[in-house]
């Protein structure tokens, strides 16, 4: 990064939080108001609240960083993270299925990346009253530092199977559930990866797993929070997770090998 960019880099955590809060306010104002639901695909839905919140997030980002690339779930924003330069990865409502069912577990997530690596993040869960942030120094919930927990006994661990398996791949979903309930003390499924990853960062869950290749807007902010809270995030091979990795295994670190084995077992094995 050039010297000219250094002062801006120091502002990215502040701007990420400001943008996430602004987008979350728009979404929350429409929550439980009967917004129309549109099918975005066989297994996905979208609402005008998603679009309005994304527009607000982008407008807020543009006030300070007018030239940065934006990766966003909705509308015509780019869908891949650039490998060079600064960019923002945003999800206006992660957990739209929860949102349209009037369930509170959904989030507005904003991550700043530079050369493909996250450097700041904010995830606002307005219906739950929680704001998660992460910067170069650590991770926080409502301004208080958070860390992953130190649970080392799998029988005491709760693990979330995250990201949605399509209807034509429910065998993999079943294997994910089996992998968790046969190895760990309990399973939770909240239906919003950007809400779940901060739960791992704050110690409420020991891990979350998927064998799928998740979208960057579903993951980048939360992955940064887990790492800044002392956790570990890898792909299915155990390599450091990137925005284009296959699989996502996020844990408190202490249980990572057991959690990684569970994630690997989701894959179909012949013989």
PDB file of N, CA and C in Angstrom, residues 24-127:
ATOM      1  N   UNK A  24     -27.897  -1.670   8.679  1.00  0.00           N
ATOM      2  CA  UNK A  24     -28.717  -2.421   9.634  1.00  0.00           C
ATOM      3  C   UNK A  24     -29.938  -1.621  10.074  1.00  0.00           C
ATOM      4  N   UNK A  25     -29.797  -0.296  10.208  1.00  0.00           N
ATOM      5  CA  UNK A  25     -30.955   0.527  10.569  1.00  0.00           C
ATOM      6  C   UNK A  25     -32.040   0.456   9.501  1.00  0.00           C
ATOM      7  N   UNK A  26     -31.615   0.512   8.246  1.00  0.00           N
ATOM      8  CA  UNK A  26     -32.581   0.421   7.146  1.00  0.00           C
ATOM      9  C   UNK A  26     -33.305  -0.920   7.179  1.00  0.00           C
ATOM     10  N   UNK A  27     -32.537  -2.002   7.351  1.00  0.00           N
ATOM     11  CA  UNK A  27     -33.150  -3.329   7.393  1.00  0.00           C
ATOM     12  C   UNK A  27     -34.056  -3.485   8.607  1.00  0.00           C
ATOM     13  N   UNK A  28     -33.611  -2.994   9.747  1.00  0.00           N
ATOM     14  CA  UNK A  28     -34.390  -3.154  10.973  1.00  0.00           C
ATOM     15  C   UNK A  28     -35.687  -2.354  10.925  1.00  0.00           C
ATOM     16  N   UNK A  29     -35.658  -1.196  10.272  1.00  0.00           N
ATOM     17  CA  UNK A  29     -36.879  -0.395  10.144  1.00  0.00           C
ATOM     18  C   UNK A  29     -37.967  -1.144   9.379  1.00  0.00           C
ATOM     19  N   UNK A  30     -37.567  -2.063   8.504  1.00  0.00           N
ATOM     20  CA  UNK A  30     -38.516  -2.822   7.695  1.00  0.00           C
ATOM     21  C   UNK A  30     -38.813  -4.201   8.285  1.00  0.00           C
ATOM     22  N   UNK A  31     -38.101  -4.570   9.340  1.00  0.00           N
ATOM     23  CA  UNK A  31     -38.250  -5.892   9.941  1.00  0.00           C
ATOM     24  C   UNK A  31     -39.639  -6.055  10.558  1.00  0.00           C
ATOM     25  N   UNK A  32     -40.261  -7.187  10.285  1.00  0.00           N
ATOM     26  CA  UNK A  32     -41.594  -7.517  10.783  1.00  0.00           C
ATOM     27  C   UNK A  32     -42.663  -6.526  10.308  1.00  0.00           C
ATOM     28  N   UNK A  33     -42.468  -6.002   9.097  1.00  0.00           N
ATOM     29  CA  UNK A  33     -43.467  -5.101   8.521  1.00  0.00           C
ATOM     30  C   UNK A  33     -44.167  -5.729   7.321  1.00  0.00           C
ATOM     31  N   UNK A  34     -43.917  -7.015   7.059  1.00  0.00           N
ATOM     32  CA  UNK A  34     -44.576  -7.676   5.948  1.00  0.00           C
ATOM     33  C   UNK A  34     -43.991  -7.343   4.594  1.00  0.00           C
ATOM     34  N   UNK A  35     -42.676  -7.166   4.523  1.00  0.00           N
ATOM     35  CA  UNK A  35     -42.046  -6.856   3.238  1.00  0.00           C
ATOM     36  C   UNK A  35     -42.268  -8.007   2.266  1.00  0.00           C
ATOM     37  N   UNK A  36     -42.415  -7.664   0.989  1.00  0.00           N
ATOM     38  CA  UNK A  36     -42.623  -8.674  -0.045  1.00  0.00           C
ATOM     39  C   UNK A  36     -41.359  -9.496  -0.228  1.00  0.00           C
ATOM     40  N   UNK A  37     -41.551 -10.793  -0.450  1.00  0.00           N
ATOM     41  CA  UNK A  37     -40.439 -11.729  -0.612  1.00  0.00           C
ATOM     42  C   UNK A  37     -40.401 -12.215  -2.051  1.00  0.00           C
ATOM     43  N   UNK A  38     -39.214 -12.150  -2.648  1.00  0.00           N
ATOM     44  CA  UNK A  38     -39.030 -12.620  -4.016  1.00  0.00           C
ATOM     45  C   UNK A  38     -38.091 -13.821  -4.010  1.00  0.00           C
ATOM     46  N   UNK A  39     -38.341 -14.768  -4.899  1.00  0.00           N
ATOM     47  CA  UNK A  39     -37.438 -15.905  -5.056  1.00  0.00           C
ATOM     48  C   UNK A  39     -36.243 -15.475  -5.894  1.00  0.00           C
ATOM     49  N   UNK A  40     -35.047 -15.695  -5.367  1.00  0.00           N
ATOM     50  CA  UNK A  40     -33.822 -15.354  -6.089  1.00  0.00           C
ATOM     51  C   UNK A  40     -33.211 -16.588  -6.728  1.00  0.00           C
ATOM     52  N   UNK A  41     -33.736 -17.727  -6.395  1.00  0.00           N
ATOM     53  CA  UNK A  41     -33.265 -19.018  -6.877  1.00  0.00           C
ATOM     54  C   UNK A  41     -34.072 -20.071  -6.162  1.00  0.00           C
ATOM     55  N   UNK A  42     -33.781 -21.325  -6.435  1.00  0.00           N
ATOM     56  CA  UNK A  42     -34.560 -22.409  -5.834  1.00  0.00           C
ATOM     57  C   UNK A  42     -34.505 -22.378  -4.320  1.00  0.00           C
ATOM     58  N   UNK A  43     -33.349 -21.989  -3.772  1.00  0.00           N
ATOM     59  CA  UNK A  43     -33.160 -22.062  -2.327  1.00  0.00           C
ATOM     60  C   UNK A  43     -32.865 -20.707  -1.692  1.00  0.00           C
ATOM     61  N   UNK A  44     -33.127 -19.604  -2.411  1.00  0.00           N
ATOM     62  CA  UNK A  44     -32.733 -18.303  -1.894  1.00  0.00           C
ATOM     63  C   UNK A  44     -33.858 -17.297  -2.128  1.00  0.00           C
ATOM     64  N   UNK A  45     -33.928 -16.306  -1.247  1.00  0.00           N
ATOM     65  CA  UNK A  45     -34.943 -15.259  -1.354  1.00  0.00           C
ATOM     66  C   UNK A  45     -34.292 -13.901  -1.160  1.00  0.00           C
ATOM     67  N   UNK A  46     -35.004 -12.861  -1.588  1.00  0.00           N
ATOM     68  CA  UNK A  46     -34.521 -11.495  -1.445  1.00  0.00           C
ATOM     69  C   UNK A  46     -35.727 -10.592  -1.202  1.00  0.00           C
ATOM     70  N   UNK A  47     -35.499  -9.481  -0.533  1.00  0.00           N
ATOM     71  CA  UNK A  47     -36.557  -8.502  -0.286  1.00  0.00           C
ATOM     72  C   UNK A  47     -36.045  -7.116  -0.654  1.00  0.00           C
ATOM     73  N   UNK A  48     -36.961  -6.159  -0.737  1.00  0.00           N
ATOM     74  CA  UNK A  48     -36.555  -4.775  -0.968  1.00  0.00           C
ATOM     75  C   UNK A  48     -35.710  -4.265   0.199  1.00  0.00           C
ATOM     76  N   UNK A  49     -35.897  -4.850   1.377  1.00  0.00           N
ATOM     77  CA  UNK A  49     -35.060  -4.456   2.517  1.00  0.00           C
ATOM     78  C   UNK A  49     -33.595  -4.785   2.259  1.00  0.00           C
ATOM     79  N   UNK A  50     -33.327  -5.955   1.640  1.00  0.00           N
ATOM     80  CA  UNK A  50     -31.948  -6.308   1.279  1.00  0.00           C
ATOM     81  C   UNK A  50     -31.356  -5.250   0.360  1.00  0.00           C
ATOM     82  N   UNK A  51     -32.115  -4.890  -0.674  1.00  0.00           N
ATOM     83  CA  UNK A  51     -31.606  -3.944  -1.668  1.00  0.00           C
ATOM     84  C   UNK A  51     -31.416  -2.551  -1.069  1.00  0.00           C
ATOM     85  N   UNK A  52     -32.388  -2.109  -0.279  1.00  0.00           N
ATOM     86  CA  UNK A  52     -32.288  -0.784   0.320  1.00  0.00           C
ATOM     87  C   UNK A  52     -31.127  -0.716   1.308  1.00  0.00           C
ATOM     88  N   UNK A  53     -30.940  -1.767   2.099  1.00  0.00           N
ATOM     89  CA  UNK A  53     -29.834  -1.787   3.057  1.00  0.00           C
ATOM     90  C   UNK A  53     -28.496  -1.784   2.335  1.00  0.00           C
ATOM     91  N   UNK A  54     -28.379  -2.546   1.236  1.00  0.00           N
ATOM     92  CA  UNK A  54     -27.118  -2.558   0.492  1.00  0.00           C
ATOM     93  C   UNK A  54     -26.830  -1.188  -0.104  1.00  0.00           C
ATOM     94  N   UNK A  55     -27.841  -0.537  -0.656  1.00  0.00           N
ATOM     95  CA  UNK A  55     -27.620   0.803  -1.210  1.00  0.00           C
ATOM     96  C   UNK A  55     -27.123   1.765  -0.131  1.00  0.00           C
ATOM     97  N   UNK A  56     -27.694   1.655   1.065  1.00  0.00           N
ATOM     98  CA  UNK A  56     -27.273   2.534   2.160  1.00  0.00           C
ATOM     99  C   UNK A  56     -25.845   2.240   2.589  1.00  0.00           C
ATOM    100  N   UNK A  57     -25.489   0.958   2.678  1.00  0.00           N
ATOM    101  CA  UNK A  57     -24.108   0.603   3.025  1.00  0.00           C
ATOM    102  C   UNK A  57     -23.142   1.192   2.008  1.00  0.00           C
ATOM    103  N   UNK A  58     -23.442   1.019   0.729  1.00  0.00           N
ATOM    104  CA  UNK A  58     -22.538   1.509  -0.313  1.00  0.00           C
ATOM    105  C   UNK A  58     -22.447   3.031  -0.290  1.00  0.00           C
ATOM    106  N   UNK A  59     -23.572   3.707  -0.130  1.00  0.00           N
ATOM    107  CA  UNK A  59     -23.553   5.169  -0.050  1.00  0.00           C
ATOM    108  C   UNK A  59     -22.674   5.640   1.105  1.00  0.00           C
ATOM    109  N   UNK A  60     -22.748   4.947   2.225  1.00  0.00           N
ATOM    110  CA  UNK A  60     -21.942   5.323   3.389  1.00  0.00           C
ATOM    111  C   UNK A  60     -20.460   5.095   3.118  1.00  0.00           C
ATOM    112  N   UNK A  61     -20.128   3.973   2.499  1.00  0.00           N
ATOM    113  CA  UNK A  61     -18.735   3.704   2.162  1.00  0.00           C
ATOM    114  C   UNK A  61     -18.182   4.738   1.195  1.00  0.00           C
ATOM    115  N   UNK A  62     -18.997   5.098   0.209  1.00  0.00           N
ATOM    116  CA  UNK A  62     -18.557   6.023  -0.839  1.00  0.00           C
ATOM    117  C   UNK A  62     -18.267   7.421  -0.292  1.00  0.00           C
ATOM    118  N   UNK A  63     -18.853   7.771   0.836  1.00  0.00           N
ATOM    119  CA  UNK A  63     -18.581   9.079   1.417  1.00  0.00           C
ATOM    120  C   UNK A  63     -17.097   9.248   1.749  1.00  0.00           C
ATOM    121  N   UNK A  64     -16.442   8.154   2.116  1.00  0.00           N
ATOM    122  CA  UNK A  64     -15.037   8.214   2.510  1.00  0.00           C
ATOM    123  C   UNK A  64     -14.120   7.560   1.499  1.00  0.00           C
ATOM    124  N   UNK A  65     -14.589   6.502   0.861  1.00  0.00           N
ATOM    125  CA  UNK A  65     -13.774   5.747  -0.090  1.00  0.00           C
ATOM    126  C   UNK A  65     -14.506   5.634  -1.436  1.00  0.00           C
ATOM    127  N   UNK A  66     -14.582   6.707  -2.186  1.00  0.00           N
ATOM    128  CA  UNK A  66     -15.392   6.721  -3.410  1.00  0.00           C
ATOM    129  C   UNK A  66     -14.876   5.814  -4.516  1.00  0.00           C
ATOM    130  N   UNK A  67     -13.611   5.455  -4.480  1.00  0.00           N
ATOM    131  CA  UNK A  67     -13.026   4.710  -5.592  1.00  0.00           C
ATOM    132  C   UNK A  67     -12.802   3.232  -5.301  1.00  0.00           C
ATOM    133  N   UNK A  68     -13.066   2.782  -4.081  1.00  0.00           N
ATOM    134  CA  UNK A  68     -12.821   1.380  -3.740  1.00  0.00           C
ATOM    135  C   UNK A  68     -13.825   0.459  -4.432  1.00  0.00           C
ATOM    136  N   UNK A  69     -13.371  -0.735  -4.778  1.00  0.00           N
ATOM    137  CA  UNK A  69     -14.269  -1.752  -5.314  1.00  0.00           C
ATOM    138  C   UNK A  69     -15.218  -2.228  -4.223  1.00  0.00           C
ATOM    139  N   UNK A  70     -16.428  -2.629  -4.623  1.00  0.00           N
ATOM    140  CA  UNK A  70     -17.423  -3.145  -3.685  1.00  0.00           C
ATOM    141  C   UNK A  70     -17.907  -4.497  -4.170  1.00  0.00           C
ATOM    142  N   UNK A  71     -17.810  -5.489  -3.307  1.00  0.00           N
ATOM    143  CA  UNK A  71     -18.342  -6.829  -3.555  1.00  0.00           C
ATOM    144  C   UNK A  71     -19.612  -6.953  -2.730  1.00  0.00           C
ATOM    145  N   UNK A  72     -20.741  -7.153  -3.405  1.00  0.00           N
ATOM    146  CA  UNK A  72     -22.008  -7.192  -2.693  1.00  0.00           C
ATOM    147  C   UNK A  72     -22.922  -8.281  -3.187  1.00  0.00           C
ATOM    148  N   UNK A  73     -23.775  -8.782  -2.288  1.00  0.00           N
ATOM    149  CA  UNK A  73     -24.648  -9.893  -2.664  1.00  0.00           C
ATOM    150  C   UNK A  73     -25.726  -9.475  -3.644  1.00  0.00           C
ATOM    151  N   UNK A  74     -26.289  -8.289  -3.470  1.00  0.00           N
ATOM    152  CA  UNK A  74     -27.462  -7.921  -4.253  1.00  0.00           C
ATOM    153  C   UNK A  74     -27.110  -7.051  -5.455  1.00  0.00           C
ATOM    154  N   UNK A  75     -28.075  -6.988  -6.380  1.00  0.00           N
ATOM    155  CA  UNK A  75     -28.028  -6.131  -7.548  1.00  0.00           C
ATOM    156  C   UNK A  75     -26.773  -6.401  -8.382  1.00  0.00           C
ATOM    157  N   UNK A  76     -26.170  -5.368  -8.945  1.00  0.00           N
ATOM    158  CA  UNK A  76     -25.129  -5.570  -9.946  1.00  0.00           C
ATOM    159  C   UNK A  76     -23.719  -5.339  -9.421  1.00  0.00           C
ATOM    160  N   UNK A  77     -23.553  -5.367  -8.118  1.00  0.00           N
ATOM    161  CA  UNK A  77     -22.198  -5.234  -7.580  1.00  0.00           C
ATOM    162  C   UNK A  77     -21.359  -6.444  -7.971  1.00  0.00           C
ATOM    163  N   UNK A  78     -20.048  -6.280  -7.999  1.00  0.00           N
ATOM    164  CA  UNK A  78     -19.174  -7.387  -8.358  1.00  0.00           C
ATOM    165  C   UNK A  78     -19.307  -8.504  -7.338  1.00  0.00           C
ATOM    166  N   UNK A  79     -19.020  -9.735  -7.776  1.00  0.00           N
ATOM    167  CA  UNK A  79     -19.252 -10.914  -6.936  1.00  0.00           C
ATOM    168  C   UNK A  79     -17.958 -11.601  -6.492  1.00  0.00           C
ATOM    169  N   UNK A  80     -16.822 -11.114  -6.913  1.00  0.00           N
ATOM    170  CA  UNK A  80     -15.552 -11.707  -6.509  1.00  0.00           C
ATOM    171  C   UNK A  80     -14.661 -10.654  -5.869  1.00  0.00           C
ATOM    172  N   UNK A  81     -13.811 -11.104  -4.960  1.00  0.00           N
ATOM    173  CA  UNK A  81     -12.911 -10.200  -4.250  1.00  0.00           C
ATOM    174  C   UNK A  81     -11.665  -9.963  -5.096  1.00  0.00           C
ATOM    175  N   UNK A  82     -11.305  -8.719  -5.378  1.00  0.00           N
ATOM    176  CA  UNK A  82     -10.083  -8.465  -6.157  1.00  0.00           C
ATOM    177  C   UNK A  82      -8.835  -8.864  -5.374  1.00  0.00           C
ATOM    178  N   UNK A  83      -7.858  -9.380  -6.095  1.00  0.00           N
ATOM    179  CA  UNK A  83      -6.624  -9.814  -5.441  1.00  0.00           C
ATOM    180  C   UNK A  83      -5.686  -8.653  -5.139  1.00  0.00           C
ATOM    181  N   UNK A  84      -5.894  -7.514  -5.794  1.00  0.00           N
ATOM    182  CA  UNK A  84      -5.021  -6.357  -5.579  1.00  0.00           C
ATOM    183  C   UNK A  84      -5.872  -5.139  -5.256  1.00  0.00           C
ATOM    184  N   UNK A  85      -5.348  -4.314  -4.356  1.00  0.00           N
ATOM    185  CA  UNK A  85      -6.007  -3.068  -4.025  1.00  0.00           C
ATOM    186  C   UNK A  85      -7.055  -3.209  -2.938  1.00  0.00           C
ATOM    187  N   UNK A  86      -7.630  -2.074  -2.527  1.00  0.00           N
ATOM    188  CA  UNK A  86      -8.645  -2.084  -1.477  1.00  0.00           C
ATOM    189  C   UNK A  86     -10.031  -2.405  -2.017  1.00  0.00           C
ATOM    190  N   UNK A  87     -10.857  -3.015  -1.193  1.00  0.00           N
ATOM    191  CA  UNK A  87     -12.232  -3.345  -1.578  1.00  0.00           C
ATOM    192  C   UNK A  87     -13.059  -3.531  -0.316  1.00  0.00           C
ATOM    193  N   UNK A  88     -14.371  -3.570  -0.514  1.00  0.00           N
ATOM    194  CA  UNK A  88     -15.321  -3.796   0.570  1.00  0.00           C
ATOM    195  C   UNK A  88     -16.204  -4.980   0.208  1.00  0.00           C
ATOM    196  N   UNK A  89     -16.448  -5.836   1.180  1.00  0.00           N
ATOM    197  CA  UNK A  89     -17.296  -7.015   0.974  1.00  0.00           C
ATOM    198  C   UNK A  89     -18.493  -6.875   1.905  1.00  0.00           C
ATOM    199  N   UNK A  90     -19.693  -6.837   1.330  1.00  0.00           N
ATOM    200  CA  UNK A  90     -20.860  -6.497   2.144  1.00  0.00           C
ATOM    201  C   UNK A  90     -22.001  -7.486   1.946  1.00  0.00           C
ATOM    202  N   UNK A  91     -22.732  -7.719   3.008  1.00  0.00           N
ATOM    203  CA  UNK A  91     -23.973  -8.486   2.964  1.00  0.00           C
ATOM    204  C   UNK A  91     -25.015  -7.672   3.715  1.00  0.00           C
ATOM    205  N   UNK A  92     -25.997  -7.112   3.014  1.00  0.00           N
ATOM    206  CA  UNK A  92     -26.954  -6.224   3.686  1.00  0.00           C
ATOM    207  C   UNK A  92     -27.834  -6.931   4.703  1.00  0.00           C
ATOM    208  N   UNK A  93     -28.272  -8.165   4.370  1.00  0.00           N
ATOM    209  CA  UNK A  93     -29.003  -8.991   5.332  1.00  0.00           C
ATOM    210  C   UNK A  93     -28.531 -10.418   5.139  1.00  0.00           C
ATOM    211  N   UNK A  94     -27.679 -10.886   6.003  1.00  0.00           N
ATOM    212  CA  UNK A  94     -27.314 -12.301   5.977  1.00  0.00           C
ATOM    213  C   UNK A  94     -28.285 -13.020   6.917  1.00  0.00           C
ATOM    214  N   UNK A  95     -28.980 -13.999   6.381  1.00  0.00           N
ATOM    215  CA  UNK A  95     -30.037 -14.647   7.140  1.00  0.00           C
ATOM    216  C   UNK A  95     -31.401 -14.144   6.704  1.00  0.00           C
ATOM    217  N   UNK A  96     -31.564 -13.889   5.398  1.00  0.00           N
ATOM    218  CA  UNK A  96     -32.847 -13.368   4.909  1.00  0.00           C
ATOM    219  C   UNK A  96     -33.989 -14.338   5.186  1.00  0.00           C
ATOM    220  N   UNK A  97     -33.719 -15.650   5.148  1.00  0.00           N
ATOM    221  CA  UNK A  97     -34.774 -16.619   5.481  1.00  0.00           C
ATOM    222  C   UNK A  97     -35.277 -16.390   6.911  1.00  0.00           C
ATOM    223  N   UNK A  98     -34.380 -16.091   7.842  1.00  0.00           N
ATOM    224  CA  UNK A  98     -34.801 -15.750   9.202  1.00  0.00           C
ATOM    225  C   UNK A  98     -35.560 -14.432   9.207  1.00  0.00           C
ATOM    226  N   UNK A  99     -35.035 -13.463   8.498  1.00  0.00           N
ATOM    227  CA  UNK A  99     -35.625 -12.116   8.444  1.00  0.00           C
ATOM    228  C   UNK A  99     -37.083 -12.187   8.004  1.00  0.00           C
ATOM    229  N   UNK A 100     -37.367 -12.925   6.927  1.00  0.00           N
ATOM    230  CA  UNK A 100     -38.740 -12.955   6.416  1.00  0.00           C
ATOM    231  C   UNK A 100     -39.655 -13.824   7.269  1.00  0.00           C
ATOM    232  N   UNK A 101     -39.096 -14.649   8.148  1.00  0.00           N
ATOM    233  CA  UNK A 101     -39.892 -15.429   9.100  1.00  0.00           C
ATOM    234  C   UNK A 101     -40.054 -14.699  10.431  1.00  0.00           C
ATOM    235  N   UNK A 102     -39.596 -13.458  10.490  1.00  0.00           N
ATOM    236  CA  UNK A 102     -39.677 -12.634  11.705  1.00  0.00           C
ATOM    237  C   UNK A 102     -38.802 -13.159  12.833  1.00  0.00           C
ATOM    238  N   UNK A 103     -37.758 -13.913  12.480  1.00  0.00           N
ATOM    239  CA  UNK A 103     -36.788 -14.402  13.462  1.00  0.00           C
ATOM    240  C   UNK A 103     -35.640 -13.399  13.571  1.00  0.00           C
ATOM    241  N   UNK A 104     -35.092 -13.263  14.753  1.00  0.00           N
ATOM    242  CA  UNK A 104     -34.149 -12.179  15.018  1.00  0.00           C
ATOM    243  C   UNK A 104     -32.713 -12.442  14.568  1.00  0.00           C
ATOM    244  N   UNK A 105     -32.362 -13.661  14.219  1.00  0.00           N
ATOM    245  CA  UNK A 105     -30.961 -13.961  13.918  1.00  0.00           C
ATOM    246  C   UNK A 105     -30.648 -13.652  12.458  1.00  0.00           C
ATOM    247  N   UNK A 106     -30.255 -12.411  12.207  1.00  0.00           N
ATOM    248  CA  UNK A 106     -29.787 -11.960  10.900  1.00  0.00           C
ATOM    249  C   UNK A 106     -28.833 -10.794  11.141  1.00  0.00           C
ATOM    250  N   UNK A 107     -28.073 -10.458  10.117  1.00  0.00           N
ATOM    251  CA  UNK A 107     -27.004  -9.490  10.339  1.00  0.00           C
ATOM    252  C   UNK A 107     -26.707  -8.696   9.078  1.00  0.00           C
ATOM    253  N   UNK A 108     -26.191  -7.502   9.288  1.00  0.00           N
ATOM    254  CA  UNK A 108     -25.613  -6.692   8.223  1.00  0.00           C
ATOM    255  C   UNK A 108     -24.102  -6.701   8.429  1.00  0.00           C
ATOM    256  N   UNK A 109     -23.374  -7.168   7.409  1.00  0.00           N
ATOM    257  CA  UNK A 109     -21.935  -7.362   7.563  1.00  0.00           C
ATOM    258  C   UNK A 109     -21.156  -6.554   6.535  1.00  0.00           C
ATOM    259  N   UNK A 110     -20.071  -5.947   6.984  1.00  0.00           N
ATOM    260  CA  UNK A 110     -19.191  -5.159   6.120  1.00  0.00           C
ATOM    261  C   UNK A 110     -17.748  -5.499   6.467  1.00  0.00           C
ATOM    262  N   UNK A 111     -16.965  -5.846   5.456  1.00  0.00           N
ATOM    263  CA  UNK A 111     -15.544  -6.126   5.668  1.00  0.00           C
ATOM    264  C   UNK A 111     -14.715  -5.294   4.710  1.00  0.00           C
ATOM    265  N   UNK A 112     -13.606  -4.778   5.202  1.00  0.00           N
ATOM    266  CA  UNK A 112     -12.625  -4.099   4.358  1.00  0.00           C
ATOM    267  C   UNK A 112     -11.498  -5.068   4.061  1.00  0.00           C
ATOM    268  N   UNK A 113     -11.140  -5.181   2.795  1.00  0.00           N
ATOM    269  CA  UNK A 113     -10.025  -6.037   2.398  1.00  0.00           C
ATOM    270  C   UNK A 113      -9.015  -5.213   1.616  1.00  0.00           C
ATOM    271  N   UNK A 114      -7.761  -5.597   1.726  1.00  0.00           N
ATOM    272  CA  UNK A 114      -6.684  -4.991   0.951  1.00  0.00           C
ATOM    273  C   UNK A 114      -5.852  -6.118   0.384  1.00  0.00           C
ATOM    274  N   UNK A 115      -5.698  -6.137  -0.928  1.00  0.00           N
ATOM    275  CA  UNK A 115      -4.978  -7.207  -1.621  1.00  0.00           C
ATOM    276  C   UNK A 115      -5.542  -8.582  -1.259  1.00  0.00           C
ATOM    277  N   UNK A 116      -6.864  -8.656  -1.142  1.00  0.00           N
ATOM    278  CA  UNK A 116      -7.552  -9.917  -0.895  1.00  0.00           C
ATOM    279  C   UNK A 116      -7.630 -10.351   0.551  1.00  0.00           C
ATOM    280  N   UNK A 117      -6.999  -9.611   1.456  1.00  0.00           N
ATOM    281  CA  UNK A 117      -6.984  -9.993   2.867  1.00  0.00           C
ATOM    282  C   UNK A 117      -7.810  -9.008   3.697  1.00  0.00           C
ATOM    283  N   UNK A 118      -8.677  -9.504   4.590  1.00  0.00           N
ATOM    284  CA  UNK A 118      -9.458  -8.597   5.429  1.00  0.00           C
ATOM    285  C   UNK A 118      -8.579  -7.838   6.408  1.00  0.00           C
ATOM    286  N   UNK A 119      -8.904  -6.562   6.608  1.00  0.00           N
ATOM    287  CA  UNK A 119      -8.165  -5.717   7.544  1.00  0.00           C
ATOM    288  C   UNK A 119      -9.079  -5.076   8.584  1.00  0.00           C
ATOM    289  N   UNK A 120     -10.393  -5.139   8.362  1.00  0.00           N
ATOM    290  CA  UNK A 120     -11.355  -4.581   9.315  1.00  0.00           C
ATOM    291  C   UNK A 120     -12.720  -5.161   9.003  1.00  0.00           C
ATOM    292  N   UNK A 121     -13.590  -5.211  10.008  1.00  0.00           N
ATOM    293  CA  UNK A 121     -14.923  -5.774   9.783  1.00  0.00           C
ATOM    294  C   UNK A 121     -15.892  -5.272  10.844  1.00  0.00           C
ATOM    295  N   UNK A 122     -17.161  -5.252  10.443  1.00  0.00           N
ATOM    296  CA  UNK A 122     -18.239  -4.936  11.382  1.00  0.00           C
ATOM    297  C   UNK A 122     -19.465  -5.743  10.999  1.00  0.00           C
ATOM    298  N   UNK A 123     -20.105  -6.332  11.983  1.00  0.00           N
ATOM    299  CA  UNK A 123     -21.335  -7.093  11.779  1.00  0.00           C
ATOM    300  C   UNK A 123     -22.343  -6.625  12.818  1.00  0.00           C
ATOM    301  N   UNK A 124     -23.463  -6.112  12.331  1.00  0.00           N
ATOM    302  CA  UNK A 124     -24.496  -5.573  13.213  1.00  0.00           C
ATOM    303  C   UNK A 124     -25.704  -6.499  13.187  1.00  0.00           C
ATOM    304  N   UNK A 125     -26.121  -6.955  14.355  1.00  0.00           N
ATOM    305  CA  UNK A 125     -27.311  -7.798  14.517  1.00  0.00           C
ATOM    306  C   UNK A 125     -28.342  -6.960  15.277  1.00  0.00           C
ATOM    307  N   UNK A 126     -29.057  -6.072  14.600  1.00  0.00           N
ATOM    308  CA  UNK A 126     -29.877  -5.085  15.313  1.00  0.00           C
ATOM    309  C   UNK A 126     -31.026  -5.684  16.103  1.00  0.00           C
ATOM    310  N   UNK A 127     -31.610  -6.771  15.596  1.00  0.00           N
ATOM    311  CA  UNK A 127     -32.729  -7.378  16.315  1.00  0.00           C
ATOM    312  C   UNK A 127     -32.264  -8.108  17.572  1.00  0.00           C
TER     313      UNK A 127
END
